[in-house]
Coordinates of C-alpha atoms and ligand atoms in Angstrom, one line a residue:
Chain J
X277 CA -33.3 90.6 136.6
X278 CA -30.0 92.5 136.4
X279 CA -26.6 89.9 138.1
X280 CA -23.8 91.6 139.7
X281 CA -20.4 91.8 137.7
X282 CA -18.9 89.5 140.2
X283 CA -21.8 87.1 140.1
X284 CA -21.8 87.0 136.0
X285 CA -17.7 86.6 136.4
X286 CA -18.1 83.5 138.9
X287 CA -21.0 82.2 136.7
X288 CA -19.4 82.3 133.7
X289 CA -15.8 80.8 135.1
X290 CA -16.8 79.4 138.1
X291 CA -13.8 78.1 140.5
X292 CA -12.6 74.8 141.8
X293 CA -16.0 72.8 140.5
X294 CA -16.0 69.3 140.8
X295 CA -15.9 66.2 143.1
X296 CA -13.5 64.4 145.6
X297 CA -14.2 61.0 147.1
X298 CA -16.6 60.5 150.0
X299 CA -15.0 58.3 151.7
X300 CA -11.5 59.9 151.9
X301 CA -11.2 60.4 155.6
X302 CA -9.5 63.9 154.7
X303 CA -11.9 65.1 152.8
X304 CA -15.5 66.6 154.5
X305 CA -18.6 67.0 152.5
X306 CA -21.8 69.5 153.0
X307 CA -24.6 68.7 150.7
X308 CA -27.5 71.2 151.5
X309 CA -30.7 72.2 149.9
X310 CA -33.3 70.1 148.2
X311 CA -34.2 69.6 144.9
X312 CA -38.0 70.7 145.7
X313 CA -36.8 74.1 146.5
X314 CA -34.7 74.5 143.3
X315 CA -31.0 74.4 144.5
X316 CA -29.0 71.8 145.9
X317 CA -25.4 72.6 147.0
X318 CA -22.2 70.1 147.5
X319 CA -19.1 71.5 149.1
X320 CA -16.1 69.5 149.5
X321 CA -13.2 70.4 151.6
X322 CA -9.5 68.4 151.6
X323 CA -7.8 69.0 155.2
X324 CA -3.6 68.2 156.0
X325 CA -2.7 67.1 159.1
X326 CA -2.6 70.7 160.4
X327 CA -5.8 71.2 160.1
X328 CA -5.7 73.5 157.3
X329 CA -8.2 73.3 154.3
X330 CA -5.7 72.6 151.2
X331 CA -8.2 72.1 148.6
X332 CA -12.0 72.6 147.9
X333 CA -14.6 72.0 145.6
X334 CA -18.4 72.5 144.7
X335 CA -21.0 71.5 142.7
X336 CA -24.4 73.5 142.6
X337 CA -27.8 72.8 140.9
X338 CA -29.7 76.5 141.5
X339 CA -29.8 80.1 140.6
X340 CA -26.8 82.5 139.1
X341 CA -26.1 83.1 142.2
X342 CA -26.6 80.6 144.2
X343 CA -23.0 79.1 141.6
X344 CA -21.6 82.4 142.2
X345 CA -22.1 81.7 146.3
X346 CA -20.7 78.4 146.5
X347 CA -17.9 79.4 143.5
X348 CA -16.7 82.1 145.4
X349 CA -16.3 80.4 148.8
X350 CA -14.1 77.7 147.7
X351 CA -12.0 79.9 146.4
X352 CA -12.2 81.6 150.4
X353 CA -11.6 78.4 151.9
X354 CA -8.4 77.3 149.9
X355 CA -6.1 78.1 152.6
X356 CA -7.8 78.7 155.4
X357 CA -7.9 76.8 159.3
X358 CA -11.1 75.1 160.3
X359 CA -12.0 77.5 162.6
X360 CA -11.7 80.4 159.7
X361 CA -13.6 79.2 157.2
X362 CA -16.2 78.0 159.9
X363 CA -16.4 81.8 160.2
X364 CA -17.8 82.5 157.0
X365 CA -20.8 84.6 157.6
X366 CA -23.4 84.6 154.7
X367 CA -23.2 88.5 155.0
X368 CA -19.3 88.5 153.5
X369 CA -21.0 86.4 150.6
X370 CA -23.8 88.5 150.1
X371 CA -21.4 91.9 150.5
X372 CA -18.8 90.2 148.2
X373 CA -21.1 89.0 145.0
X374 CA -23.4 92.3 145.6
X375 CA -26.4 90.0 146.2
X376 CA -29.9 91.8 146.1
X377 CA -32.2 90.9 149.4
X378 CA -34.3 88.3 146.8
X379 CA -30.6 86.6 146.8
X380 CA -29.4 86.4 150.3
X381 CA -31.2 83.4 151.1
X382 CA -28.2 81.4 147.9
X383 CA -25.6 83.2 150.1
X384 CA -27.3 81.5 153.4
X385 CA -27.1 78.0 151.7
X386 CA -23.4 78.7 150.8
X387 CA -22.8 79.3 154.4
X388 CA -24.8 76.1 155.8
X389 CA -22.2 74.0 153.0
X390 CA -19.4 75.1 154.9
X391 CA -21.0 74.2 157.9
X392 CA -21.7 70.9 157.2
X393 CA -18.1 70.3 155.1
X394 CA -17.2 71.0 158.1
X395 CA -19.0 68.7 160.5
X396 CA -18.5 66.1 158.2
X397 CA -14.8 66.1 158.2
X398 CA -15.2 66.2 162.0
X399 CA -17.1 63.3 162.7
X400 CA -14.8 61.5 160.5
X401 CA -11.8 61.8 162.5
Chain X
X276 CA -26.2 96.9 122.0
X277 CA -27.5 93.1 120.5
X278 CA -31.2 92.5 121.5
X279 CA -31.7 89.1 122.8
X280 CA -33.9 86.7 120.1
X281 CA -38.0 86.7 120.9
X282 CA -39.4 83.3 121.7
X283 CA -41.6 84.5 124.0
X284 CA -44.7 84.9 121.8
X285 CA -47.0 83.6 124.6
X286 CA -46.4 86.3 126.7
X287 CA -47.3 89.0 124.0
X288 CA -46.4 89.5 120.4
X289 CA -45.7 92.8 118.4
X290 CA -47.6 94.3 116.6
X291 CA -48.3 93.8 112.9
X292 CA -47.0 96.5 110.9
X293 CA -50.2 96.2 108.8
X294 CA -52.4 96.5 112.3
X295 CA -49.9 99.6 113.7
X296 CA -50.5 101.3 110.4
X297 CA -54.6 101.3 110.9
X298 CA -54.3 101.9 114.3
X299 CA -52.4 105.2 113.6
X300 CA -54.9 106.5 111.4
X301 CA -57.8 106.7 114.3
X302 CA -55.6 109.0 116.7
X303 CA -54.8 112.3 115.1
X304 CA -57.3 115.5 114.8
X305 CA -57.1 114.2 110.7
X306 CA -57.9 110.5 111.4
X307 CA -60.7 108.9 112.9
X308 CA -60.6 110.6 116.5
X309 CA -64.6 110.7 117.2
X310 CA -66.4 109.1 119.6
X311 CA -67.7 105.8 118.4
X312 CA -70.8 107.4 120.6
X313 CA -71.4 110.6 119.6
X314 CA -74.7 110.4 117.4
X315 CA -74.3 114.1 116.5
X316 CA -72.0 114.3 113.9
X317 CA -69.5 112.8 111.5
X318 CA -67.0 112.4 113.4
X319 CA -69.0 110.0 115.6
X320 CA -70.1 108.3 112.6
X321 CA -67.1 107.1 110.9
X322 CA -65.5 106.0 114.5
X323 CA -68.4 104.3 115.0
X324 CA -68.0 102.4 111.6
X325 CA -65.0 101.5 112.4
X326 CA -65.7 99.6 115.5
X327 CA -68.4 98.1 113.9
X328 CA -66.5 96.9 111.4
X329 CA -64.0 95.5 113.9
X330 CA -66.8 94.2 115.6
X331 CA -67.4 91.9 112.2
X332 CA -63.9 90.8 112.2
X333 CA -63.3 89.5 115.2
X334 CA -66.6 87.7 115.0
X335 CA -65.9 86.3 111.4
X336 CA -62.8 84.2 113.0
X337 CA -65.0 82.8 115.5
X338 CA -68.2 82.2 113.0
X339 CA -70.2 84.6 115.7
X340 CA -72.5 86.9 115.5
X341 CA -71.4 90.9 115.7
X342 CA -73.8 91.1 118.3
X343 CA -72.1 88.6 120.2
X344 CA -69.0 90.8 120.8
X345 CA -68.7 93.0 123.4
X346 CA -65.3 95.2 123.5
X347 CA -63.2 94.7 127.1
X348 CA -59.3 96.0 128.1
X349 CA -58.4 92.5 127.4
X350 CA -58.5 88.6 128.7
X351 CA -58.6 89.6 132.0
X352 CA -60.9 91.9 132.1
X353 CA -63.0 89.7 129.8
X354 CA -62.6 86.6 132.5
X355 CA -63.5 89.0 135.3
X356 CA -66.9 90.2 133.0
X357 CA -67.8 86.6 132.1
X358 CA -67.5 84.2 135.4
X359 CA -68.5 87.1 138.2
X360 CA -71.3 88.7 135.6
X361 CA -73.0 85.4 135.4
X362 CA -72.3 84.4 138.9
X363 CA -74.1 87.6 139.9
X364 CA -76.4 86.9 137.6
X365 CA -77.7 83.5 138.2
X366 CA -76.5 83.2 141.8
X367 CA -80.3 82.0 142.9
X368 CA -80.1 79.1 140.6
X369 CA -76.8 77.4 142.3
X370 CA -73.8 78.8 143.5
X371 CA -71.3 76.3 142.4
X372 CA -68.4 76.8 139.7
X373 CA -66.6 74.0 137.6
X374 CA -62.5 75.7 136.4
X375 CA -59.2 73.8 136.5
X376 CA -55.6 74.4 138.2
X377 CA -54.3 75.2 135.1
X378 CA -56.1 78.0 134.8
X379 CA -54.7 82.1 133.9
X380 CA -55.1 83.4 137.4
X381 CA -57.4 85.5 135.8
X382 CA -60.1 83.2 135.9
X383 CA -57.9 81.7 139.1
X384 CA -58.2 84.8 141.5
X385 CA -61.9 85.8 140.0
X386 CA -62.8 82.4 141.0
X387 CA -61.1 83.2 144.5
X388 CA -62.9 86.4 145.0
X389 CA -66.1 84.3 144.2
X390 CA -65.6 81.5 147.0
X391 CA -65.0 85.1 149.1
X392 CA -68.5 86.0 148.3
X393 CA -70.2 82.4 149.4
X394 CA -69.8 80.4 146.0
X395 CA -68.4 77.1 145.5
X396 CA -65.8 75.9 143.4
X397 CA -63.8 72.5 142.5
X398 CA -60.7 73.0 141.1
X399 CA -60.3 70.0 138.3
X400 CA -56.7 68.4 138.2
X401 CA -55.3 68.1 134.7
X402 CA -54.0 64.8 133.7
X403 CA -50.7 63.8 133.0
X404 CA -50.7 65.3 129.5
X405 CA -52.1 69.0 131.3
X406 CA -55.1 68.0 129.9
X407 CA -59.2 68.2 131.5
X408 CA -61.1 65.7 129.8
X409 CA -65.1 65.5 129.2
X410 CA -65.6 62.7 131.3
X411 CA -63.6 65.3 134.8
X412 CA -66.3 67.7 133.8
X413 CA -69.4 65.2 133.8
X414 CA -68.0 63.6 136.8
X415 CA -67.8 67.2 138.6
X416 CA -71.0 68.7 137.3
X417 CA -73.9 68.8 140.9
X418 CA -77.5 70.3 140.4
X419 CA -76.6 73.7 141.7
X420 CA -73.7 74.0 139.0
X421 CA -74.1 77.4 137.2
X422 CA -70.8 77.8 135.3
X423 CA -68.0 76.0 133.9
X424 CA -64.6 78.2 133.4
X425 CA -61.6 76.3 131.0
X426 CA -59.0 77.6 128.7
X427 CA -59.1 76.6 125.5
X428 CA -55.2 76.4 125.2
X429 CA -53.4 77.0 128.0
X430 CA -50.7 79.8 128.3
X431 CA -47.8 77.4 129.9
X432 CA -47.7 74.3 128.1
X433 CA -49.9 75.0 124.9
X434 CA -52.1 71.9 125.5
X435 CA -55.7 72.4 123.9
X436 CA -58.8 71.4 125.6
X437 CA -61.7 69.5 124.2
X438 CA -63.9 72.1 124.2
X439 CA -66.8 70.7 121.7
X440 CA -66.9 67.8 123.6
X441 CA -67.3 69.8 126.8
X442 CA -69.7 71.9 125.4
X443 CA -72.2 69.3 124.8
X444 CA -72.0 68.0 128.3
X445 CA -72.7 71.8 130.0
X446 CA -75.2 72.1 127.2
X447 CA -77.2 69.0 128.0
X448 CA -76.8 70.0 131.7
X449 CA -78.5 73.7 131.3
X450 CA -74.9 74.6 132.8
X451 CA -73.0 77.8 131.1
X452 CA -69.8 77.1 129.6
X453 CA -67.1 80.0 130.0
X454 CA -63.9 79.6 127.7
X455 CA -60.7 81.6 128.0
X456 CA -59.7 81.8 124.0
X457 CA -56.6 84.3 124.6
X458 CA -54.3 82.0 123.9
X459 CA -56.1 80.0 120.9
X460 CA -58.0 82.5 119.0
X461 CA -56.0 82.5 115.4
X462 CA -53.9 79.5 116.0
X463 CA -56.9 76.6 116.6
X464 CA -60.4 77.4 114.3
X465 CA -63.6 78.1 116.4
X466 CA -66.5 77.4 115.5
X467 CA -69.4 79.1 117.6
X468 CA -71.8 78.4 115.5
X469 CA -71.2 74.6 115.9
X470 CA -69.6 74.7 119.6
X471 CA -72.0 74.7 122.5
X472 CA -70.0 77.6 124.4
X473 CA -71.7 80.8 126.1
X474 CA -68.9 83.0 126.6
X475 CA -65.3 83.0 125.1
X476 CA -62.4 85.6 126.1
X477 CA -60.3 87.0 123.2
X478 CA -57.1 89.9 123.9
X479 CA -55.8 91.3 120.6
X480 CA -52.0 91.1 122.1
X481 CA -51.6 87.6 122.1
X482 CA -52.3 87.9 118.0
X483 CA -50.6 90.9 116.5
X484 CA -52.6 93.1 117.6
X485 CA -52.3 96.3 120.4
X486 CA -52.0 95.7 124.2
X487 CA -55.1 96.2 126.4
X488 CA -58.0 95.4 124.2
X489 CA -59.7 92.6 124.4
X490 CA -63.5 91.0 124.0
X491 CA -66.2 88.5 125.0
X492 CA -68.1 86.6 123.3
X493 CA -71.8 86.6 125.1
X494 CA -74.0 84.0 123.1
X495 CA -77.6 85.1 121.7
X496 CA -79.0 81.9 121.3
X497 CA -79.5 80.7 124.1
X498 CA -79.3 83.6 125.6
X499 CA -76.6 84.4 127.9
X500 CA -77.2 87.4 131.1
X501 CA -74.8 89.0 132.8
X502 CA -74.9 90.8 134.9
X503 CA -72.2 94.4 134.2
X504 CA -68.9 94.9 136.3
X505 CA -68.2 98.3 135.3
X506 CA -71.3 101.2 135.3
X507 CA -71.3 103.9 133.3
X508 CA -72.9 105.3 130.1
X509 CA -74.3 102.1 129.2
X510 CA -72.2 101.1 125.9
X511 CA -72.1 97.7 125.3
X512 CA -75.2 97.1 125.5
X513 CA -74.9 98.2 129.3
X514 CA -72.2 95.0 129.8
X515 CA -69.6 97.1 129.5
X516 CA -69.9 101.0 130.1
X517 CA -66.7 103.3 129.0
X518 CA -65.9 105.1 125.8
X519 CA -64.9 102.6 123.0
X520 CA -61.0 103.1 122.4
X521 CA -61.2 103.1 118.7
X522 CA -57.6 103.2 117.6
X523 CA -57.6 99.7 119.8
X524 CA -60.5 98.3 118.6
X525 CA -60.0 98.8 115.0
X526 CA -56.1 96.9 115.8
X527 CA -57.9 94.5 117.2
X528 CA -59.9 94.0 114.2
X529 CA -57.2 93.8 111.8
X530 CA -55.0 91.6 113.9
X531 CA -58.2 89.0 113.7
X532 CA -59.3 89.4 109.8
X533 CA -55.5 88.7 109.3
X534 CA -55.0 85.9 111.2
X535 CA -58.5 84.5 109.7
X536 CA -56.4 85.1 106.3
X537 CA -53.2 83.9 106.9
X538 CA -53.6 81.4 110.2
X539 CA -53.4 78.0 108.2
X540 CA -50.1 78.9 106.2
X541 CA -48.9 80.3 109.5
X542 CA -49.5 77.6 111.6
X543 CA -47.9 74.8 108.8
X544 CA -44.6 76.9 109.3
X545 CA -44.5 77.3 113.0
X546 CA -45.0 73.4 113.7
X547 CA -42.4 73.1 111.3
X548 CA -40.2 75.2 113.7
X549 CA -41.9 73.7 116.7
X550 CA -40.4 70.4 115.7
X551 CA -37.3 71.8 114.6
X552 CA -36.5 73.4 118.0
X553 CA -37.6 69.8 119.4
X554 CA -35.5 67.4 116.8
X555 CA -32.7 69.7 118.0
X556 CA -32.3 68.8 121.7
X557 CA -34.6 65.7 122.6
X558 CA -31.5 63.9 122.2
X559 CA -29.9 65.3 125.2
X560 CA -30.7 63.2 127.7
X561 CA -33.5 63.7 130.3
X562 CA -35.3 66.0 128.3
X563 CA -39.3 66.3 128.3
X564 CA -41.8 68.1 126.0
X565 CA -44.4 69.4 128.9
X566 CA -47.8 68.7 127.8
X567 CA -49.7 66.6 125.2
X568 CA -47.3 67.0 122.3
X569 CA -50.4 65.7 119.9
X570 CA -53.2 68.3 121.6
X571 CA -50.6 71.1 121.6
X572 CA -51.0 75.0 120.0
X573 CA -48.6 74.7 117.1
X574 CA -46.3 77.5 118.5
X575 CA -45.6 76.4 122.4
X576 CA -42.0 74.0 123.5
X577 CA -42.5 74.0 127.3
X578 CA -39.5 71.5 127.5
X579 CA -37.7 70.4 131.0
X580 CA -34.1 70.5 131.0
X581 CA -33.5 67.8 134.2
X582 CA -31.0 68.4 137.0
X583 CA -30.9 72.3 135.5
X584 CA -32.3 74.8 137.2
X585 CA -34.5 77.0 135.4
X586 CA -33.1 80.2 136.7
X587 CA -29.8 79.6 135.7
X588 CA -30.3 78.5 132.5
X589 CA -31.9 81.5 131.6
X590 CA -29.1 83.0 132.7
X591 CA -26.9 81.4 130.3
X592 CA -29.6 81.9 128.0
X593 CA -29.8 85.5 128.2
X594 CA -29.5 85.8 124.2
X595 CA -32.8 84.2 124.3
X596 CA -35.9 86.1 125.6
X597 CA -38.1 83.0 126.8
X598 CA -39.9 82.4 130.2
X599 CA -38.9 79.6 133.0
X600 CA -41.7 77.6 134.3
X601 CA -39.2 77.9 137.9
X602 CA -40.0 80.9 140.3
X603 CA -37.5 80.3 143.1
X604 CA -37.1 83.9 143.3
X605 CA -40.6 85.1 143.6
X606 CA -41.6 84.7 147.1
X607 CA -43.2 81.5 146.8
X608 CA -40.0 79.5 146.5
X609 CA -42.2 77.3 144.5
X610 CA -42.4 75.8 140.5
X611 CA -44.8 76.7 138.7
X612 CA -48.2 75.7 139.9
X613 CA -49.7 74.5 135.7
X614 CA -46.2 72.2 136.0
X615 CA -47.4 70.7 139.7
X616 CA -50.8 70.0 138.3
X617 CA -49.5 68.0 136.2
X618 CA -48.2 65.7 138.8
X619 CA -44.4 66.4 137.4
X620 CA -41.4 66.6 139.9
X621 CA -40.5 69.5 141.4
X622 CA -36.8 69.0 140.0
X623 CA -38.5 68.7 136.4
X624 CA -40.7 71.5 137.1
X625 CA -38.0 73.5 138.2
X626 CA -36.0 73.1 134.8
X627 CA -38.5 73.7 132.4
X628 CA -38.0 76.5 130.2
X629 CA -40.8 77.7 127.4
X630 CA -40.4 78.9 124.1
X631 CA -42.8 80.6 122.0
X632 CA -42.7 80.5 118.7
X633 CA -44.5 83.0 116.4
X634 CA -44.7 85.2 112.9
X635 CA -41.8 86.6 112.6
X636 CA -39.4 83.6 113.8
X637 CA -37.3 82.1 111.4
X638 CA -35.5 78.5 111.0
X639 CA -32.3 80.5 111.6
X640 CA -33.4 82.0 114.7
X641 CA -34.2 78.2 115.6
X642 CA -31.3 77.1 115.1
X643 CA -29.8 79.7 116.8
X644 CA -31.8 78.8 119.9
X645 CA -30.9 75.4 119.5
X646 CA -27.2 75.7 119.7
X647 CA -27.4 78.5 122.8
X648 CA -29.7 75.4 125.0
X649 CA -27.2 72.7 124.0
X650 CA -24.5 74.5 124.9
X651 CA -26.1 75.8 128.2
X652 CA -27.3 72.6 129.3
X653 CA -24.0 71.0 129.1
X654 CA -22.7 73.8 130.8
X655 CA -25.1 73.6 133.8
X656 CA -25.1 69.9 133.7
X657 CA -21.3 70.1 134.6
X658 CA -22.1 72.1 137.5
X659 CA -25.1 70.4 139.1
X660 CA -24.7 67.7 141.8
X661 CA -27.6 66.1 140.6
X662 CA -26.8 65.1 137.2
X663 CA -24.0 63.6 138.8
X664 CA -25.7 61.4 141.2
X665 CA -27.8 60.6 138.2
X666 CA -25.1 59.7 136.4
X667 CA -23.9 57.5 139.4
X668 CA -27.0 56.0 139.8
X669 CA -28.8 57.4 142.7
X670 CA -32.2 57.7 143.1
X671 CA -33.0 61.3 143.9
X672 CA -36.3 60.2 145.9
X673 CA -34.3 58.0 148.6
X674 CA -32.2 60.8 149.5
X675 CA -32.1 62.5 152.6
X676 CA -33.0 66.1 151.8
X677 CA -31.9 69.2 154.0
X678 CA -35.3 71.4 152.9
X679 CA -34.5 74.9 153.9
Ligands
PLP118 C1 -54.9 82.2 128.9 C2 -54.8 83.7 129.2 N1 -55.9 84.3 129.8 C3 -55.8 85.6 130.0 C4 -54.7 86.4 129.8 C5 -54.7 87.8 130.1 O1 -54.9 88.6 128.9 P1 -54.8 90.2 128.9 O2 -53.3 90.4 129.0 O3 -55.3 90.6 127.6 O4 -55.5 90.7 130.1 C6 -53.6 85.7 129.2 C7 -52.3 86.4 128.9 O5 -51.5 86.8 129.7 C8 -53.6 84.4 128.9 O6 -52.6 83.7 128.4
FES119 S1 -31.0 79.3 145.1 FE1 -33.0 80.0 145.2 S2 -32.9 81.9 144.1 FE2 -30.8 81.4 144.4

């Protein structure tokens, strides 16, 4: 099958991957997927005190584009409020990395890693 | 532009130059155009030579008899002819059917169509090695049993059933034994003459020769019935009606009396680059040869890559043509089903990738392969969450998946 540009560009350097600790009550982790279904998906955020997401990081295990997805929204995050990137629609993914409709579903587990980074952080506090 | 390196010689092979060359010569107004039927003239004579002389070849590397061969579009089509033309046939002796789940779905979906039409059928589990064993067979064999369906060497993993041994169980029984040879003809020797099986499919694709070609073997003694699939002018014997494709058939022909020349010199050198391609990564860790490695066709590496997804590191392997045993794409979201069977995890499964080796590899494309995998692999291994909780020491099974 024929990858988008931007999905071969986030493949091939992807952003921000690696890991932060756990336990660190700043930092929220979403790990979604399943091994059985081929892709697993670890999104770490880092909030400040304002509630702002200062740094973020990923690991993936899954397709091209499933890297590409996660890749490409910690690069999103980096910056943004809670609330914003809780507002990350798969869609925007999708649109951005020029996903075909056999691919949306990798875009879909990017989004559900934000949500749980998310929670995560939030029950932590 | 740079066209990615063929190990993919499972899924087809090109063909020999020697083979193209004949082929050409049966096409034009001056080659041998006729029909292999016409009894009229010349024309008809010499193509019908020819396909009688292709007829010999292909029975010389299976020690058959010519008569024994009847001419098909290929291993499906022979699969199709062979388990519904002697269910058809024999349907008031028993309707039950003895095949595998590591079956082609050739033989998979005919079987399917069958249990449609009021027959029974057990599916036999492989063992660990991908293998079916005598003793499944004996255990699975009932009074109304009327055919038994197994690949000789199956198309995923390369592992090589027993099929002497199996043969003299269905023989003993009075049970037909049906064996899908597409993948072993010209790599393993058969023997028909000393194996007790009925019916064995051949396609000329998977061994130098032309796509879309294809026999069975229908044995003489004892004799085997079938009942035809396709109705027509009655060639074939009336198993197999349609005007013979010469050009085909006589690439067929060749592709078989030159594998029957040159298979044992050709098999020493691709083990040799089997185990080449093998000595160069087994020492990654968590890397697994799929299958037997003992009862294995000399030119199949079906080798899982853990914690890698098999998608994405075809991606990285893209100046590698070879085939992922993973299909989360395809609608199923599921592994392969020849890796399940097998009883592997669905994380190995997942990562397997397969490599084909065949006549026109060389050690330098090996190595070539070799240093692409190691460097993708580390790559991916980098990225995936689960080599790191490996690494930490997790165990993957305790976790707390969120399936999707
Ligand atoms: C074991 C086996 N059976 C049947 C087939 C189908 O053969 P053909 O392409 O000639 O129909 C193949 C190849 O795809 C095969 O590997
Ligand atoms: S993660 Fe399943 S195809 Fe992308």
């Amino acid at each position: 099958m024929a990858y988008s540009e931007q999905v071969i560009d986030h493949y091939e350097n992807p952003r921000n991957v690696g890991k932060m600790d756990e336990k660190d009550a700043q930092v929220g982790t979403g790990m979604v997927g399943a091994p059985a279904c081929g892709d697993v998906m670890r999104l770490q955020i880092k909030v400040d005190d304002q509630g702002v997401i200062e740094d973020a990081k990923f690991k993936t295990y899954g397709c091209g584009s499933a890297i590409a997805s996660s890749s490409l929204v910690t690069e999103w995050m980096k910056g943004m409020t809670l609330d914003q990137a809780g507002e990350i629609k798969n869609a925007a993914i999708s649109e951005e990395l020029a996903l075909p409709p056999v691919k949306i579903h990798c875009s879909v587990l990017a989004e559900d890693a934000i949500k749980a980074a998310i929670d995560d952080y939030k029950s932590k506090q | 532009m740079k066209l990615p390196l063929y190990l993919d010689y499972s899924a087809t092979t090109p063909v020999d130059p020697r083979v193209a060359k004949l082929m050409c010569d049966c096409l034009t107004q001056e080659g041998n155009f006729g029909n292999p039927a016409s009894r009229s003239h010349l024309y008809g004579w010499q193509a019908e030579e020819a396909v009688e002389n292709a007829r010999r070849q292909v029975a010389d590397l299976i020690n058959a008899d010519p008569r024994e061969i009847v001419w098909t579009s290929g291993a499906t089509e022979s699969d199709n002819l062979a388990i519904k033309g002697v269910a058809h046939f024999y349907h008031k002796k028993g309707k039950h059917i003895i095949t595998s789940k590591v079956e082609h779905k050739a033989v998979l979906d005919t079987c399917r169509q069958l249990e449609r039409e009021g027959f029974e059928v057990t599916y036999l589990d492989p063992d660990s090695d991908g293998l079916i064993t005598p003793a499944m067979v004996q255990d699975a064999m009932r009074e109304d049993t009327v055919l038994v369906s197994l690949m000789h060497v199956n198309n995923e993993i390369g592992v090589v059933t027993d099929i002497a041994a199996i043969g003299e169980i269905t023989r003993a029984a009075k049970v037909l034994f049906h064996v899908d040879a597409a993948q072993s003809a010209g790599k393993i020797a058969i023997d028909l003459e000393a194996m007790k099986v009925d019916l064995m499919s051949f396609s000329a694709h998977k061994i130098y020769g032309p796509k879309g070609v294809g026999a069975l073997y229908v044995r003489r003694k004892p004799r085997v019935r079938l009942e035809a699939q396709m109705h027509g002018g009655g060639h074939e014997r009336g198993m197999r009606s349609g005007t013979l494709a010469t050009h085909q058939i006589v690439g067929m022909g060749a592709a078989f009396a030159i594998a029957q020349e040159e298979m044992q010199a050709e098999n020493a050198r691709i083990v040799s680059l089997r185990e080449r391609l093998w000595d160069g990564v087994k020492d990654m860790e968590e890397v697994y040869m799929n299958g037997s490695h003992d009862q294995r066709v000399s030119g199949n590496a079906n080798i899982s890559f853990n914690f890698v997804e098999g998608e994405s590191l075809l991606m990285s392997l893209r100046e590698l043509a070879v085939s992922s045993g993973s299909a989360c794409t395809s609608a199923s979201l599921e592994p392969s089903y020849v890796l399940r069977a097998l009883g592997m995890s669905d994380e190995l499964a997942h990562s397997s990738i397969r490599f084909s080796i065949g006549r026109f590899t060389t050690a330098e494309d090996i190595d070539q392969a070799i240093e692409q995998v190691r460097k993708a692999v580390t790559k991916l291994r980098e990225l995936s969450p689960l080599w790191d909780m490996y690494k930490d020491g997790v165990d993957l099974d305790s976790v707390q998946w969120t399936a999707h």
